Structure formats: C-alpha cells, structure tokens
Coordinates of C-alpha atoms and ligand atoms in Angstrom, one line a residue:
M1 CA 48.0 322.5 220.2
N2 CA 44.8 324.1 218.7
Q3 CA 41.8 321.3 219.3
Q4 CA 40.4 322.5 216.2
R5 CA 43.1 319.9 214.5
V6 CA 40.8 316.9 215.9
F7 CA 38.1 315.1 214.5
K8 CA 36.1 312.8 216.7
L9 CA 35.7 309.8 214.0
N10 CA 33.1 307.6 216.0
N11 CA 30.6 307.9 218.9
A12 CA 32.4 305.2 220.6
S13 CA 34.1 306.5 224.2
T14 CA 37.4 306.4 225.1
A15 CA 38.2 303.4 228.1
P16 CA 40.9 303.0 230.1
G17 CA 43.9 301.7 228.5
P18 CA 47.3 302.3 226.2
V19 CA 46.6 304.8 223.7
V20 CA 47.7 303.7 220.3
Y21 CA 48.6 306.0 217.6
W22 CA 48.2 304.5 214.0
M23 CA 51.4 306.4 212.0
S24 CA 50.5 306.9 208.5
R25 CA 51.1 310.0 206.1
D26 CA 53.2 311.3 209.4
Q27 CA 55.6 309.3 209.4
R28 CA 57.9 311.1 211.9
A29 CA 58.6 311.5 215.9
A30 CA 59.1 314.9 216.1
D31 CA 57.1 318.1 215.0
N32 CA 53.8 315.4 214.6
W33 CA 50.1 317.0 216.0
A34 CA 49.1 313.5 216.1
L35 CA 51.0 311.8 218.1
L36 CA 51.6 314.9 220.3
F37 CA 47.8 314.6 220.8
A38 CA 48.2 310.9 221.8
Q39 CA 51.3 311.5 224.2
T40 CA 49.2 314.2 225.7
R41 CA 46.2 312.3 226.2
A42 CA 48.3 309.2 227.7
R43 CA 49.8 311.8 229.8
E44 CA 46.8 312.8 231.2
T45 CA 45.1 309.3 231.6
K46 CA 48.6 307.6 233.1
Q47 CA 48.6 305.5 230.1
P48 CA 51.4 303.9 228.3
L49 CA 51.5 304.8 224.3
A50 CA 52.6 302.9 221.5
V51 CA 52.8 304.1 217.8
V52 CA 51.8 301.6 215.1
F53 CA 52.6 301.4 211.4
C54 CA 50.6 299.0 208.6
L55 CA 52.5 298.0 205.9
A56 CA 50.3 297.6 202.9
P57 CA 52.3 296.3 200.2
E58 CA 50.3 296.3 197.6
F59 CA 49.8 300.2 198.3
L60 CA 48.8 302.0 194.7
G61 CA 51.5 300.5 192.8
A62 CA 54.2 301.6 194.5
T63 CA 57.9 300.0 193.3
L64 CA 60.7 299.1 195.4
R65 CA 62.0 302.7 195.1
H66 CA 59.0 304.0 197.3
Y67 CA 59.5 300.7 200.0
D68 CA 63.2 301.6 200.4
F69 CA 62.6 305.4 201.0
M70 CA 59.9 304.9 203.5
L71 CA 60.9 301.9 205.3
K72 CA 64.5 303.5 206.1
G73 CA 62.6 306.5 206.9
L74 CA 60.1 304.4 209.6
Q75 CA 63.3 302.4 210.9
E76 CA 64.8 305.8 211.8
T77 CA 61.2 307.0 213.5
A78 CA 61.2 304.3 215.8
D79 CA 64.8 304.4 216.7
E80 CA 63.5 307.9 218.4
L81 CA 60.2 306.7 219.5
D82 CA 62.3 304.1 221.0
A83 CA 64.3 306.4 222.7
K84 CA 61.3 308.2 223.9
H85 CA 60.5 305.2 225.6
I86 CA 57.4 304.7 223.0
A87 CA 56.6 301.5 221.8
F88 CA 56.7 301.0 217.7
F89 CA 54.8 298.3 216.1
L90 CA 55.3 297.3 212.3
L91 CA 52.4 295.1 211.4
Q92 CA 52.0 294.0 207.6
G93 CA 48.5 293.4 205.8
S94 CA 45.3 295.2 206.0
P95 CA 45.2 298.0 208.4
D96 CA 41.1 296.9 209.5
A97 CA 42.7 293.4 209.7
Q98 CA 45.9 294.0 211.5
I99 CA 45.3 297.1 213.5
P100 CA 42.4 295.5 215.8
R101 CA 43.9 293.3 216.7
L102 CA 47.2 295.0 218.5
L103 CA 44.5 297.0 219.9
A104 CA 43.0 293.8 221.7
K105 CA 46.5 292.8 222.6
L106 CA 46.7 295.9 224.1
K107 CA 43.9 296.4 225.6
A108 CA 44.0 299.9 224.3
G109 CA 41.2 302.4 225.1
C110 CA 42.0 304.9 222.7
L111 CA 42.7 305.2 219.1
V112 CA 44.5 308.7 217.2
T113 CA 45.2 308.6 213.9
D114 CA 46.7 311.4 211.2
F115 CA 44.2 313.0 208.3
D116 CA 45.1 312.0 204.3
P117 CA 42.1 312.7 201.4
L118 CA 43.0 309.7 199.5
R119 CA 40.5 307.7 198.5
V120 CA 42.3 304.3 200.1
K121 CA 43.3 305.8 203.7
R122 CA 39.4 306.7 203.6
R123 CA 38.2 303.0 203.0
W124 CA 41.2 301.7 205.4
K125 CA 39.5 303.8 208.6
A126 CA 35.8 303.3 207.7
A127 CA 36.4 299.4 207.7
L128 CA 38.5 299.7 210.9
L129 CA 36.2 301.7 212.9
R130 CA 33.7 298.9 212.0
R131 CA 35.6 296.3 213.9
I132 CA 36.8 298.4 217.3
G133 CA 34.7 299.5 219.7
I134 CA 37.0 302.2 221.4
G135 CA 36.9 306.2 220.3
C136 CA 39.1 307.0 217.8
Y137 CA 40.2 310.7 217.0
E138 CA 41.9 312.2 213.7
V139 CA 44.5 314.9 213.5
D140 CA 45.6 316.5 210.6
A141 CA 49.4 316.7 211.1
H142 CA 50.1 317.6 207.7
N143 CA 48.8 320.8 206.9
I144 CA 48.8 323.8 208.8
V145 CA 45.6 324.6 208.5
P146 CA 43.2 321.2 209.0
C147 CA 41.8 320.6 205.6
R148 CA 38.5 320.0 206.8
L149 CA 38.8 323.3 208.7
A150 CA 39.9 325.2 206.0
S151 CA 36.9 324.6 203.9
S152 CA 33.8 322.8 203.6
K153 CA 33.8 322.1 199.7
Q154 CA 35.5 321.7 197.0
E155 CA 37.7 325.2 196.1
F156 CA 37.8 326.5 192.3
G157 CA 41.2 327.8 192.3
A158 CA 44.6 329.0 194.5
Y159 CA 42.6 332.5 195.0
T160 CA 39.6 331.0 196.5
I161 CA 41.2 329.0 198.9
R162 CA 44.1 331.3 199.6
P163 CA 42.4 333.9 201.7
K164 CA 40.7 331.2 203.9
I165 CA 44.2 329.9 205.0
W166 CA 45.9 333.1 205.3
R167 CA 42.9 334.3 207.9
L168 CA 43.3 330.9 209.9
T169 CA 46.9 330.1 209.4
P170 CA 47.8 332.7 212.8
E171 CA 45.3 330.4 214.9
F172 CA 47.4 327.2 214.3
W173 CA 50.8 328.8 213.7
E174 CA 52.2 327.3 217.1
E175 CA 55.3 326.3 217.9
F176 CA 56.0 322.6 218.3
P177 CA 56.1 321.2 222.1
Q178 CA 58.6 318.7 222.3
L179 CA 57.9 315.2 222.2
K180 CA 58.3 314.0 225.7
K181 CA 59.9 310.1 227.1
H182 CA 56.6 308.2 228.2
P183 CA 56.7 307.3 231.6
F184 CA 54.7 304.4 231.0
G185 CA 55.4 301.8 229.2
V186 CA 53.2 298.9 227.2
S187 CA 52.8 295.6 228.9
L188 CA 53.4 294.3 225.6
K189 CA 57.1 294.6 224.1
P190 CA 57.2 295.2 220.5
A191 CA 59.2 292.3 218.8
Q192 CA 62.5 293.8 217.6
I193 CA 61.8 294.5 213.6
P194 CA 63.6 292.3 211.1
W195 CA 64.3 295.7 208.8
D196 CA 66.6 294.3 206.2
N197 CA 64.6 291.2 205.6
I198 CA 61.5 293.1 205.3
L199 CA 62.9 294.8 202.7
R200 CA 64.6 291.7 200.9
S201 CA 61.2 289.8 201.1
L202 CA 58.1 292.7 200.6
P203 CA 56.2 291.2 197.3
V204 CA 56.3 294.5 195.6
D205 CA 57.9 295.5 191.6
R206 CA 61.6 295.5 192.2
S207 CA 62.1 296.7 188.4
V208 CA 62.5 300.7 190.1
A209 CA 65.3 300.7 191.4
P210 CA 66.0 303.1 194.6
V211 CA 67.3 306.5 194.4
S212 CA 70.6 307.3 195.5
G213 CA 70.4 311.0 195.1
L214 CA 68.6 311.5 198.2
R215 CA 68.9 310.1 202.0
P216 CA 65.7 308.9 203.4
G217 CA 64.9 309.7 206.9
A218 CA 63.7 313.3 209.2
K219 CA 67.4 313.8 209.9
A220 CA 68.4 313.9 206.3
A221 CA 64.9 315.7 205.4
A222 CA 66.3 318.5 207.6
Q223 CA 69.7 318.6 206.0
K224 CA 67.8 319.3 202.7
L225 CA 65.6 322.1 204.5
S226 CA 68.6 323.9 205.5
G227 CA 70.1 323.7 202.8
F228 CA 67.6 324.9 200.9
I229 CA 67.6 328.1 203.1
R230 CA 70.8 328.6 202.8
K231 CA 71.4 327.9 198.9
G232 CA 68.0 328.3 197.3
L233 CA 65.4 330.5 199.0
A234 CA 66.8 334.1 198.2
T235 CA 66.7 333.3 194.2
Y236 CA 63.7 330.8 194.4
P237 CA 61.0 333.2 192.6
Q238 CA 64.0 333.1 190.0
A239 CA 65.6 329.8 189.5
R240 CA 62.7 327.7 190.7
N241 CA 61.2 327.1 186.9
D242 CA 64.9 326.3 185.3
P243 CA 65.4 322.9 184.8
N244 CA 68.9 323.7 184.7
L245 CA 69.5 324.7 187.8
Q246 CA 68.7 323.2 191.6
G247 CA 66.6 326.0 192.2
Q248 CA 63.4 323.5 194.0
S249 CA 63.9 322.6 197.4
G250 CA 63.9 319.0 196.7
L251 CA 61.3 318.5 200.2
S252 CA 58.2 316.8 198.5
A253 CA 59.7 313.2 198.6
Y254 CA 60.3 314.2 202.6
L255 CA 56.5 315.8 202.9
H256 CA 55.3 313.5 200.7
F257 CA 56.2 310.6 203.1
G258 CA 55.9 312.6 206.4
Q259 CA 59.3 312.4 207.6
I260 CA 59.3 316.6 207.6
S261 CA 56.2 318.4 208.7
A262 CA 55.4 321.3 206.4
Q263 CA 54.8 323.3 209.4
R264 CA 58.4 323.3 210.4
V265 CA 59.2 324.2 206.6
A266 CA 57.6 327.2 206.5
R267 CA 58.4 328.3 209.8
E268 CA 62.1 328.0 209.5
V269 CA 61.0 329.6 205.8
R270 CA 59.7 332.8 207.5
R271 CA 62.7 333.5 210.2
A272 CA 65.4 332.9 207.8
R273 CA 67.6 335.6 206.5
A274 CA 65.8 336.2 203.0
P275 CA 64.1 338.4 201.1
E276 CA 60.3 338.5 202.0
E277 CA 59.1 338.1 198.2
A278 CA 60.8 335.1 198.0
K279 CA 59.6 333.7 201.2
E280 CA 56.3 334.5 200.1
V281 CA 56.8 332.3 196.5
F282 CA 58.2 329.3 198.1
L283 CA 55.5 329.4 201.3
E284 CA 52.5 329.7 197.9
E285 CA 53.4 326.7 196.5
L286 CA 54.3 324.9 200.2
I287 CA 51.2 326.0 202.0
I288 CA 48.8 327.5 199.3
R289 CA 49.5 325.0 196.2
Q290 CA 49.6 321.7 199.0
A291 CA 45.9 323.1 201.0
L292 CA 44.8 323.1 197.3
S293 CA 45.9 319.9 196.5
D294 CA 44.1 318.1 199.9
N295 CA 41.2 320.0 199.8
F296 CA 40.3 318.8 195.8
C297 CA 41.2 315.3 197.2
F298 CA 39.0 315.2 200.2
Y299 CA 35.9 317.0 198.4
N300 CA 36.3 315.3 194.6
D301 CA 36.0 311.7 195.3
D302 CA 37.0 311.5 191.2
Y303 CA 40.1 313.3 192.0
D304 CA 41.7 310.4 189.7
T305 CA 39.7 310.2 186.8
S306 CA 38.4 312.6 184.2
R307 CA 34.9 312.6 186.0
G308 CA 36.5 315.6 188.2
F309 CA 37.2 317.4 186.3
P310 CA 35.0 321.1 186.0
L311 CA 32.2 320.7 183.1
W312 CA 33.9 323.3 181.1
A313 CA 37.0 321.6 180.9
K314 CA 34.7 318.1 180.4
R315 CA 32.8 320.0 177.4
T316 CA 36.2 321.4 175.7
L317 CA 37.8 317.6 175.8
L318 CA 35.0 316.0 174.3
A319 CA 34.7 318.6 171.3
H320 CA 37.9 317.9 170.6
R321 CA 37.6 314.2 170.8
R322 CA 37.7 313.4 167.0
D323 CA 40.5 316.1 166.2
H324 CA 43.3 314.4 164.4
R325 CA 46.4 313.5 166.4
E326 CA 49.7 314.7 165.1
Y327 CA 51.2 312.1 167.3
L328 CA 49.9 309.1 169.3
Y329 CA 51.6 306.9 171.5
T330 CA 51.0 304.1 174.2
Q331 CA 52.1 304.0 177.8
E332 CA 55.3 301.7 176.4
Q333 CA 56.3 304.3 174.2
F334 CA 55.7 307.0 177.0
D335 CA 57.8 304.7 179.4
Q336 CA 60.4 304.5 177.7
A337 CA 60.9 308.1 177.0
R338 CA 60.7 307.1 172.3
T339 CA 58.4 310.3 171.7
H340 CA 59.5 312.7 168.9
D341 CA 60.3 315.2 171.4
P342 CA 63.3 315.2 173.2
L343 CA 62.3 317.7 175.3
W344 CA 59.6 315.4 177.0
N345 CA 62.0 312.1 176.6
A346 CA 64.6 314.0 178.8
C347 CA 61.6 314.5 181.4
Q348 CA 60.2 311.1 181.4
R349 CA 64.2 309.8 181.9
Q350 CA 64.8 312.5 184.3
M351 CA 62.1 311.0 186.6
R352 CA 62.7 307.3 185.8
L353 CA 66.4 307.5 186.6
T354 CA 66.2 310.0 190.0
G355 CA 62.4 310.2 191.2
K356 CA 62.3 313.5 190.4
M357 CA 61.3 315.5 187.4
H358 CA 61.3 318.8 187.8
G359 CA 58.4 320.6 189.0
Y360 CA 57.8 323.3 186.0
L361 CA 58.5 320.3 183.4
R362 CA 55.6 318.4 185.3
M363 CA 53.2 320.5 183.7
Y364 CA 54.9 320.5 180.0
W365 CA 55.2 316.3 180.4
A366 CA 51.5 315.8 181.4
K367 CA 50.6 318.4 179.3
K368 CA 51.6 316.7 175.8
I369 CA 50.6 313.4 177.1
L370 CA 46.8 314.5 176.3
E371 CA 48.4 316.0 173.4
W372 CA 49.5 312.8 172.1
T373 CA 46.7 310.2 173.3
R374 CA 43.5 309.7 172.4
S375 CA 41.2 310.8 175.2
A376 CA 42.0 312.9 178.1
E377 CA 40.6 309.7 180.0
Q378 CA 43.5 307.4 178.8
A379 CA 45.8 310.9 179.0
Q380 CA 45.7 310.7 183.0
R381 CA 45.7 307.1 183.1
I382 CA 49.2 307.1 181.8
A383 CA 50.6 310.6 184.0
I384 CA 48.9 308.8 187.1
Y385 CA 50.3 305.5 186.2
L386 CA 54.3 306.8 185.5
N387 CA 54.1 309.6 187.7
D388 CA 53.3 307.1 190.5
R389 CA 55.4 304.5 189.4
Y390 CA 58.7 306.6 189.3
E391 CA 58.3 309.9 191.1
L392 CA 59.2 309.4 194.9
D393 CA 56.7 311.8 195.9
G394 CA 54.0 309.9 193.8
R395 CA 50.7 308.8 195.0
D396 CA 50.2 312.1 196.3
P397 CA 47.4 314.6 196.9
N398 CA 49.9 316.9 195.0
G399 CA 49.6 314.6 192.1
Y400 CA 46.2 313.8 191.3
A401 CA 45.8 317.3 191.5
G402 CA 48.8 318.5 189.5
I403 CA 47.6 316.0 186.5
A404 CA 44.0 317.0 187.1
W405 CA 45.3 320.5 186.7
S406 CA 47.5 319.5 183.5
I407 CA 45.5 317.7 181.7
G408 CA 41.5 318.9 182.6
G409 CA 41.6 322.1 184.0
V410 CA 41.1 321.3 187.7
H411 CA 41.7 324.8 189.5
D412 CA 42.7 326.6 185.9
R413 CA 40.8 328.5 183.7
A414 CA 39.5 328.1 179.8
W415 CA 42.0 329.5 177.3
G416 CA 42.5 330.3 174.0
E417 CA 40.4 327.1 172.1
R418 CA 42.7 324.9 169.9
A419 CA 42.7 321.6 168.4
V420 CA 43.0 318.2 170.9
L421 CA 43.5 320.3 173.9
G422 CA 40.2 322.5 173.6
K423 CA 40.6 325.6 176.1
I424 CA 43.4 323.5 178.5
R425 CA 46.4 325.6 179.0
Y426 CA 48.7 324.6 176.5
M427 CA 52.5 324.3 176.6
S428 CA 54.7 324.3 174.3
Y429 CA 58.5 323.4 173.2
N430 CA 59.1 326.6 171.8
G431 CA 57.4 328.3 175.0
C432 CA 59.7 326.0 177.0
K433 CA 63.0 327.3 175.1
A434 CA 61.7 331.4 175.9
K435 CA 61.6 329.8 179.0
F436 CA 65.3 328.2 179.7
D437 CA 68.1 326.3 177.7
V438 CA 66.6 323.8 176.5
K439 CA 69.4 322.2 174.1
L440 CA 71.6 322.5 177.9
F441 CA 68.6 320.7 179.4
T442 CA 68.3 317.9 176.5
G443 CA 71.6 317.8 175.4
C444 CA 74.2 316.6 177.8
P445 CA 76.0 313.7 176.4
G446 CA 76.7 310.6 179.1
L447 CA 73.1 308.9 178.7
P448 CA 73.0 305.8 177.3
V449 CA 70.2 307.3 175.2
D450 CA 68.8 306.9 171.7
N451 CA 68.9 310.6 171.1
C452 CA 68.9 313.0 173.3
G453 CA 68.1 312.8 177.5
A454 CA 68.1 314.8 180.5
R455 CA 71.3 315.2 182.9
A456 CA 70.4 312.6 186.0
G457 CA 71.9 315.6 187.9
G458 CA 69.0 317.4 187.6
G459 CA 66.5 315.7 189.6
Y460 CA 67.7 313.8 193.0
G461 CA 71.2 312.8 191.3
N462 CA 71.8 309.0 189.6
A463 CA 70.0 306.2 190.4
N464 CA 71.1 303.0 190.7
R465 CA 71.2 301.6 187.6
Ligands
FAD501 P1 59.6 323.1 195.8 O1 59.0 323.9 194.4 O2 60.8 323.6 196.0 O3 58.1 323.7 196.4 C1 58.2 323.5 197.9 C2 56.8 322.3 198.3 O4 55.7 323.0 197.5 C3 56.6 320.8 197.4 O5 57.7 319.7 198.4 C4 55.1 320.5 197.1 O6 55.0 320.2 198.9 C5 54.7 321.9 197.1 N1 54.6 322.3 196.1 C6 55.0 323.0 195.1 N2 54.8 323.3 193.6 C7 52.9 322.6 194.1 C8 51.8 322.1 193.6 N3 52.3 322.6 192.2 N4 51.1 321.4 193.8 C9 50.6 321.4 195.4 N5 51.8 321.4 195.6 C10 53.5 322.0 195.4 N6 54.1 317.3 193.8 C11 54.1 316.4 194.7 O7 54.1 316.0 196.1 N7 53.6 314.7 194.4 C12 53.2 314.6 192.9 O8 53.5 312.9 192.7 C13 53.4 315.2 191.8 N8 52.8 315.3 190.9 C14 52.9 316.4 190.1 C15 52.2 316.2 188.6 C16 52.2 317.2 187.6 C17 51.8 316.8 186.0 C18 52.2 318.1 188.0 C19 52.2 319.6 187.2 C20 52.7 318.7 189.7 C21 52.6 317.7 190.4 N9 53.4 317.6 192.2 C22 53.4 317.0 192.4 C23 53.3 319.2 192.4 C24 54.9 319.7 192.0 O9 55.5 319.7 190.5 C25 55.9 319.2 193.4 O10 55.3 319.5 194.6 C26 57.2 319.9 193.1 O11 57.9 320.0 191.7 C27 58.7 318.8 193.9 O12 59.7 319.4 193.9 P2 59.6 320.5 195.3 O13 59.3 319.9 196.3 O14 61.9 320.6 194.9 O15 59.0 321.6 194.9
FO1_502 N1 50.9 304.4 203.8 C1 50.5 303.5 205.0 O1 49.8 303.8 205.9 N2 51.2 301.9 205.1 C2 51.8 302.2 203.8 O2 52.4 300.8 203.5 C3 52.1 302.7 203.1 C4 52.5 302.8 201.7 C5 53.5 303.5 200.7 C6 54.1 303.3 199.8 C7 54.2 304.3 199.0 C8 54.0 305.4 198.8 O3 54.3 306.6 198.1 C9 53.5 305.9 200.2 C10 52.5 305.0 201.0 N3 51.8 304.8 202.3 C11 51.9 303.9 203.2 C12 51.1 306.6 201.9 C13 51.7 307.4 202.5 O4 52.1 307.3 203.5 C14 51.2 308.8 202.1 O5 50.1 308.8 203.7 C15 49.9 308.4 201.0 O6 50.5 308.0 199.7 C16 50.2 310.4 200.6 O7 48.6 311.0 201.6

C-alpha cells in the first residue's frame, strides 16, 4: 500500500508486542487501509493483531437510530474478523480512558488508528497520546487521496481541490489486498459481546426510531452499490436532482459509518458498463465533494459555527441581520414540520421518517431555515441539530460542509443581493417547481399529516413508528 497514506502521530517507537487497530471511522474488515497496514506490521514482526472499537454513548447527540445501524454493522465486522482469527474488542466509554487499559493488558507494541477530521476525534487522539508510550500511526482509510496530502490548507471550493485530487489519484488508485487469516493469536481472548444487550441498555435518546428501509452492514452496503450500478448509475446525472425518483445511490449512511470504502465504490463505478459522463458526474460527488468536506473540517476548526464562514458571507449576513423576516419559526416548529411551506414540511417529514432527505432538497431545506430564523448562527445550529438527529449519515464532515455551504456560502460565491440572505445563494419553491413535480412529492396521501407530507418511500423507506 502507498505509505503516504500513513501518518505517525507521536515520536514514541513501536515495541515488541501485538499490533492494535483502534477502529473508529472505518468500521469494516475488507478494503480498510488502516487494518491492512496494522496486519502488515503484525505479520512482519510476527505479532498478534487485535481490533478495538470504543463505544461512546454520548457521540454528538446520536440517537437509537444511529447506534442501531452502527452496532449491527459492527457485529458483522466482528464476525468477519473472527473468521480471520483477528480478535475484536468492544469497549464502552471514552477512548482515552479505555484504550490505554486494553493496550496494557495486551502488552501492545504498536497502535494504529484511522483518519477523521472531526474535532471530537482529534481531541480523543490527543488525550490518548498523552497516556500511551508506544508508537501510534494514523492511516486515512476514508479518502482515496489522503486528506493530509490532498492539500496543506483550506480550499476555496471544488474548483481548487479538484485538480489536486485528480493529479494524485493515480498514486492511490491501487486495488485492495485481501485481509489474511492472522497466524498469531492474542494472549487475551475477547469476551463474547452481548450485542443485543448493549443496544438495549445503551443510555441514548430512544425517541428517534431505527430506520427499516436500509439494512446495516458491509454485505448490505455492497448489495446497495451493485444495485445502484445496475439500475441507477446510467441515469444518475438526470435523476439525481429529482426527489420523486430514486436517482441517488443511497450509499451515504454506509460511507459515513465506514461500512463500505469510497475507493471500492469508485473502483466498481469506474469499471461499470455505463456512460462515461454518468460515471464522472457520480465520481465528482463521491470523490471531490467528499474530499472537500474533509478538507474543510480538517483545516477549519470552526466548521460547525458561523466563524467558519468566508468573510464576504459574514459581512453580507451581518448587513441583513435586521431585515424583516416574513416568517419566523422555532427549532420545535421546524422539527415538527410546522411551517407554511408544504415542500419544506415534506422534506422534514421524509428525514424524520426515513433517515434520509433527498440530496437536492437538503440545500433547499437548509436555506429556508436561514430565511425563517433571526440569524445565520441560529439557522446553522438548528440545521446541524435536526440533520444530526434524524439523518443516518449525520455527524459527518459532508454534513457540516453541506450546511455551511447552504447557510454560510462556504465553497460558494456571492450571488445577487436580496433581503435576509444578502448575497448567499437563494433557492425558491418556484425554482424547485421548475426542477421537479413538487405536488407529487408533497401531495401524496397516506402520511398522518395536518397538511402535505413527503412520501416515506423517497428516503430509505418507512421507519418503524
Ligand atoms: P449520491 O448522490 O448517491 O452521492 C454519492 C456519495 O457522494 C454520497 O454518499 C456522499 O458520500 C457523496 N456526496 C454526494 N453529494 C455530496 C455533497 N454535496 N457533499 C459531500 N459529499 C457528497 N452528506 C452526508 O454524508 N452527511 C450529512 O449529514 C449531509 N448533510 C448535508 C446537509 C446539507 C444541507 C447538504 C446541502 C448536503 C448534505 N450532505 C450530507 C451531502 C449530500 O447531500 C449527501 O451526501 C447525499 O445526499 C447522500 O445521499 P446519497 O449517498 O444517495 O448521494
Ligand atoms: N465513532 C466511535 O469511534 N465511537 C462511537 O461510539 C461512535 C458513535 C457514533 C454514533 C453516531 C455516528 O453518526 C457516528 C459515531 N461514531 C463513533 C463516529 C463515526 O464512526 C464517524 O467516524 C464520524 O461520525 C464521521 O467522521
């Protein structure tokens, strides 16, 4: 594997002893460069290999919906590792407290972890590194071109990062080696993991039900990908912006939890029998947009507040802060989809019910929150809260960047000035009507609504009530 993917996080040297991979963002056994790096080191030094996942119950407001999906995917991964004679440990609590204890018990000689630009992960790693004395390596297993390598600064937009990514991609476009059966076993056998018990007893918000329209896990992710390639890829450019069609891949939850590798998706799409133009449009989203989001969160520590907006956006939003708002809603009214706009309400209902709002409508949904609140700060807070509460793919760099783009002009330019939004790009109900059949999307009966509501089928399918 291309060693430029690997980044040493501390000066401590590795010692004889098992190699431990602290799995976090990339929760899969196959196509995982961090795990492959850990296994290579363990085989070279004839040492055991172990994987550990640290379950943090209070992860950025995640609800039962997210832990259900994640833990079921992790259970599948643990079984796959077991079949390769690789021990899997599930810990609960804060990683910087729990992981050093396991490393000591295993007499580990080296720690490997995966890359994640989010603040919470950087803090976990910094705290952990203060408490261990062995060499620690970080491997970017999420991006095709490692984030740290793609650029050494925050990029202005897709147009500036795109050439850097495409220039470097060939160096990282390698096929994944198979994960091998591991010849050396750890001394400490992991206890049997009571998965159902853990999910039942986890102290999390249970008011957001698991979704039923999307099966979790690496196998389901691979099936989703092959189904999209077979039925959706060819028409992706035309269908992806019509919320009445299932024109998107539906892969984001799998990518978010690392249950499938974006590089695997890209390799399968690249070799699929489909129009080149359709492939390129899809790969632009999957590779360039994702890389831009990681770049934004990695280099801009204010990725989830208005301090992270570009200066022109801060200025224009400030200049229009006192503009009259025709409508003003509270977080609760937004959450309950009780605005005057049937399209916005339908978007909110689709997200609440199915865990997935259509990508085109996510822009409209966020921009309207800006229009119907007193400030961009309040709008961004509400958008992040609702997105991360209901979307299966929430708490992701793509989300913080998507919301900052919609509300704060990040990765965008100034547009014609108007009330409230200033020069932030505007999206209108009529603009949506010109793009797709809004009545069809909002008017479908069958949902218990006091006005219009989205068809549940537009997302991952009906959720359990
Ligand atoms: P497809 O259209 O099939 O795209 C395939 C993959 O490409 C996606 O899974 C994703 O990894 C990537 N991608 C597509 N569009 C974008 C984009 N605009 N930015 C970054 N990556 C992209 N994406 C999330 O993963 N989590 C979020 O919380 C999230 N919140 C968003 C909030 C707003 C306000 C906006 C405007 C966008 C948000 N996005 C988020 C980005 C995008 O809307 C979703 O990734 C996409 O809708 C997921 O559905 P899909 O996998 O079917 O997409
Ligand atoms: N990562 C962890 O290492 N431990 C967790 O307990 C954990 C919970 C979690 C819940 C919801 C969610 O959306 C993500 C969660 N993650 C957790 C992080 C996730 O794996 C991703 O790494 C980041 O959210 C995306 O960068």
